[in-house]
Structures are given as C-alpha cells and as structure tokens.
XYZ file of C-alpha atoms in Angstrom:
161
model
C 30.696 -14.454 15.629
C 27.188 -13.617 16.833
C 25.023 -11.527 14.527
C 23.015 -8.852 16.297
C 19.468 -8.810 14.992
C 17.553 -5.574 15.344
C 13.832 -6.194 15.867
C 11.417 -4.899 13.262
C 10.170 -1.492 14.361
C 6.421 -0.940 14.592
C 5.394 0.362 11.176
C 2.412 2.328 9.973
C 1.653 2.273 6.244
C 0.011 5.314 4.700
C -1.411 5.707 1.219
C 0.660 8.770 0.416
C 0.139 11.806 -1.803
C 3.887 12.566 -1.873
C 3.396 16.036 -0.404
C 5.483 15.656 2.774
C 9.129 16.670 2.684
C 10.546 13.460 4.255
C 8.802 11.355 1.607
C 9.857 13.667 -1.209
C 13.438 13.518 0.077
C 13.307 9.707 0.145
C 12.090 9.618 -3.465
C 14.962 11.946 -4.426
C 17.503 9.736 -2.601
C 16.032 6.677 -4.324
C 16.446 8.268 -7.763
C 19.983 9.395 -6.954
C 20.861 5.868 -5.826
C 19.499 4.369 -9.026
C 21.372 6.921 -11.153
C 24.620 6.176 -9.299
C 24.423 2.472 -10.175
C 23.032 2.442 -13.709
C 23.428 4.497 -16.884
C 20.623 7.039 -17.484
C 18.876 4.934 -20.139
C 18.696 2.025 -17.685
C 17.150 3.928 -14.764
C 13.448 3.022 -14.655
C 12.625 4.552 -11.254
C 9.871 7.128 -11.327
C 10.222 10.724 -10.203
C 7.540 12.398 -8.065
C 5.184 13.219 -10.928
C 5.401 9.684 -12.294
C 4.527 8.273 -8.886
C 1.383 10.442 -8.854
C -0.063 8.757 -11.963
C -3.626 7.420 -11.561
C -2.424 3.859 -12.192
C -0.081 3.994 -9.173
C -0.710 3.535 -5.474
C 2.176 4.827 -3.353
C 2.696 4.014 0.321
C 5.071 5.440 2.863
C 6.069 3.367 5.891
C 6.480 5.203 9.186
C 8.025 4.343 12.519
C 6.545 6.932 14.831
C 7.127 10.258 13.100
C 10.053 8.998 11.005
C 9.704 7.747 7.451
C 11.210 4.272 7.289
C 10.586 3.445 3.641
C 8.302 3.538 0.641
C 6.866 1.379 -2.087
C 4.454 1.637 -4.976
C 2.218 -0.591 -7.057
C 1.404 0.238 -10.679
C -1.635 -1.407 -12.168
C -0.747 -2.573 -15.668
C -4.189 -4.018 -16.439
C -6.960 -5.935 -14.643
C -4.734 -8.924 -13.836
C -1.187 -7.531 -13.766
C 0.690 -5.096 -11.557
C 4.231 -3.820 -11.216
C 6.134 -3.080 -8.023
C 7.814 0.320 -8.263
C 10.129 2.429 -6.136
C 10.711 0.234 -3.111
C 13.234 1.869 -0.794
C 14.164 1.715 2.880
C 15.794 4.689 4.569
C 19.381 4.099 5.618
C 18.545 4.251 9.339
C 16.156 1.290 8.950
C 18.254 -0.995 6.736
C 18.641 -4.546 7.989
C 15.625 -4.378 10.304
C 13.032 -6.132 8.136
C 11.432 -2.940 6.833
C 11.976 -3.898 3.189
C 10.237 -7.227 3.757
C 7.369 -5.470 5.548
C 6.939 -3.050 2.633
C 7.001 -5.921 0.151
C 4.465 -7.885 2.220
C 2.220 -4.798 2.321
C 2.360 -4.381 -1.455
C 1.661 -8.092 -2.015
C -1.359 -7.893 0.285
C -2.683 -4.793 -1.466
C -2.170 -6.421 -4.889
C -4.149 -9.478 -3.789
C -6.855 -7.186 -2.419
C -7.113 -5.524 -5.818
C -7.590 -8.919 -7.454
C -4.294 -8.858 -9.324
C -3.059 -12.259 -10.446
C 0.557 -11.541 -11.445
C 3.136 -9.054 -10.226
C 6.166 -7.943 -12.173
C 9.177 -5.826 -11.334
C 12.379 -4.473 -12.795
C 15.472 -4.123 -10.643
C 19.152 -3.657 -11.293
C 21.627 -6.312 -12.388
C 24.768 -4.905 -10.693
C 25.987 -6.042 -7.276
C 24.372 -3.129 -5.439
C 20.985 -4.666 -6.219
C 21.762 -8.113 -4.771
C 19.871 -7.365 -1.509
C 16.773 -6.350 -3.482
C 16.902 -9.407 -5.733
C 17.426 -11.668 -2.710
C 14.399 -10.128 -0.989
C 12.184 -10.624 -4.040
C 13.366 -14.213 -4.486
C 12.607 -14.928 -0.816
C 8.872 -14.492 -1.463
C 8.860 -16.434 -4.721
C 9.696 -13.941 -7.471
C 11.559 -15.578 -10.364
C 13.519 -14.026 -13.187
C 11.790 -13.577 -16.516
C 12.109 -11.571 -19.690
C 11.101 -7.950 -20.178
C 7.418 -7.169 -19.670
C 4.992 -4.408 -20.592
C 6.958 -1.600 -22.300
C 10.425 -2.689 -21.118
C 13.028 -3.947 -23.549
C 16.142 -6.033 -22.999
C 18.716 -4.198 -20.880
C 21.963 -5.592 -19.453
C 21.503 -3.368 -16.390
C 18.017 -4.753 -15.655
C 16.719 -7.947 -14.075
C 13.033 -8.646 -14.637
C 11.094 -10.753 -12.160
C 7.546 -12.061 -11.795
C 5.320 -13.678 -9.182
C 1.938 -15.372 -9.641
C -0.264 -14.369 -6.706
C-alpha cells in the first residue's frame, strides 16, 4: 500500500497576543482535548490568561489566512525553558506542521540562549504522536521538573540544546 504524503504547507510564524478568534478557538480546542484525555488534576495546559504571562512567548503558525497550529515557550530561568501548548489544527495534521512548530520553538530557545528545554505531555495512547515527535528531535524522558510532581498521566521529557 502506498502512503500519500501531503507536502508541508508554507507557514508563517507570528509572535501572537492571543487576541484573534481563530487562535483563541485553537487554544480552547487544545484545552478541551487535554481535558478529554486526562483527569482535571493532570491537565497542565494553560488557558488564555496563562499563555499571556510575561515568561511566555506564544506563536501561531499560519498557512495563508488559516491558523495551522500554535506553540509556546516558557522561560523557567536563564538556562531553562519549557515547551507549552503545542497543537496543530485538525486540517493540518500529518503534514509536518507539528515538526515545523517544534523546530521554530527550538530555534527561538537557542536564540534566547537557553541551554535545556523541558516539557510535560500525556502518558495515554492519544499522546503517542506527540511523544514520538519530541523523541525524533532528541527529547528523552526524565523525572518531574520545576513545580511538577509525579503523575501517572504525565510524561516528562528534556533536551539539552
């Protein structure tokens, strides 16, 4: 069977203030997706106000006038950062948009002089694509970091830049 590969659409990344409705809707869909797969105490995704914190840079990815995805980087301290809220819209799944968002965040983190990135993602099967993506660029599993504690619904990962 031949797999049909859809080429990566041309993407434009914008440092986003979360004011546009398509971006706000994507954040809401992201939160709903996290809440559908994990109990409330294990959902660590940030709502709109959390994503507006001074320690966070949030980007939207656009294909023409259509939002294709989003991702954020939280600065923990001078050397450490955390990837937050990566999500691809359903219409762009399987086209390399998630990898492009991740590559953008990694580049921005290096530009900020960060040395280590961390992330928390889910442990259930619905998060396998995310974990596979992170592993593909060198993230490895680790223990909880920063203010996180042990959680059977969480997988913690890290990457030295």
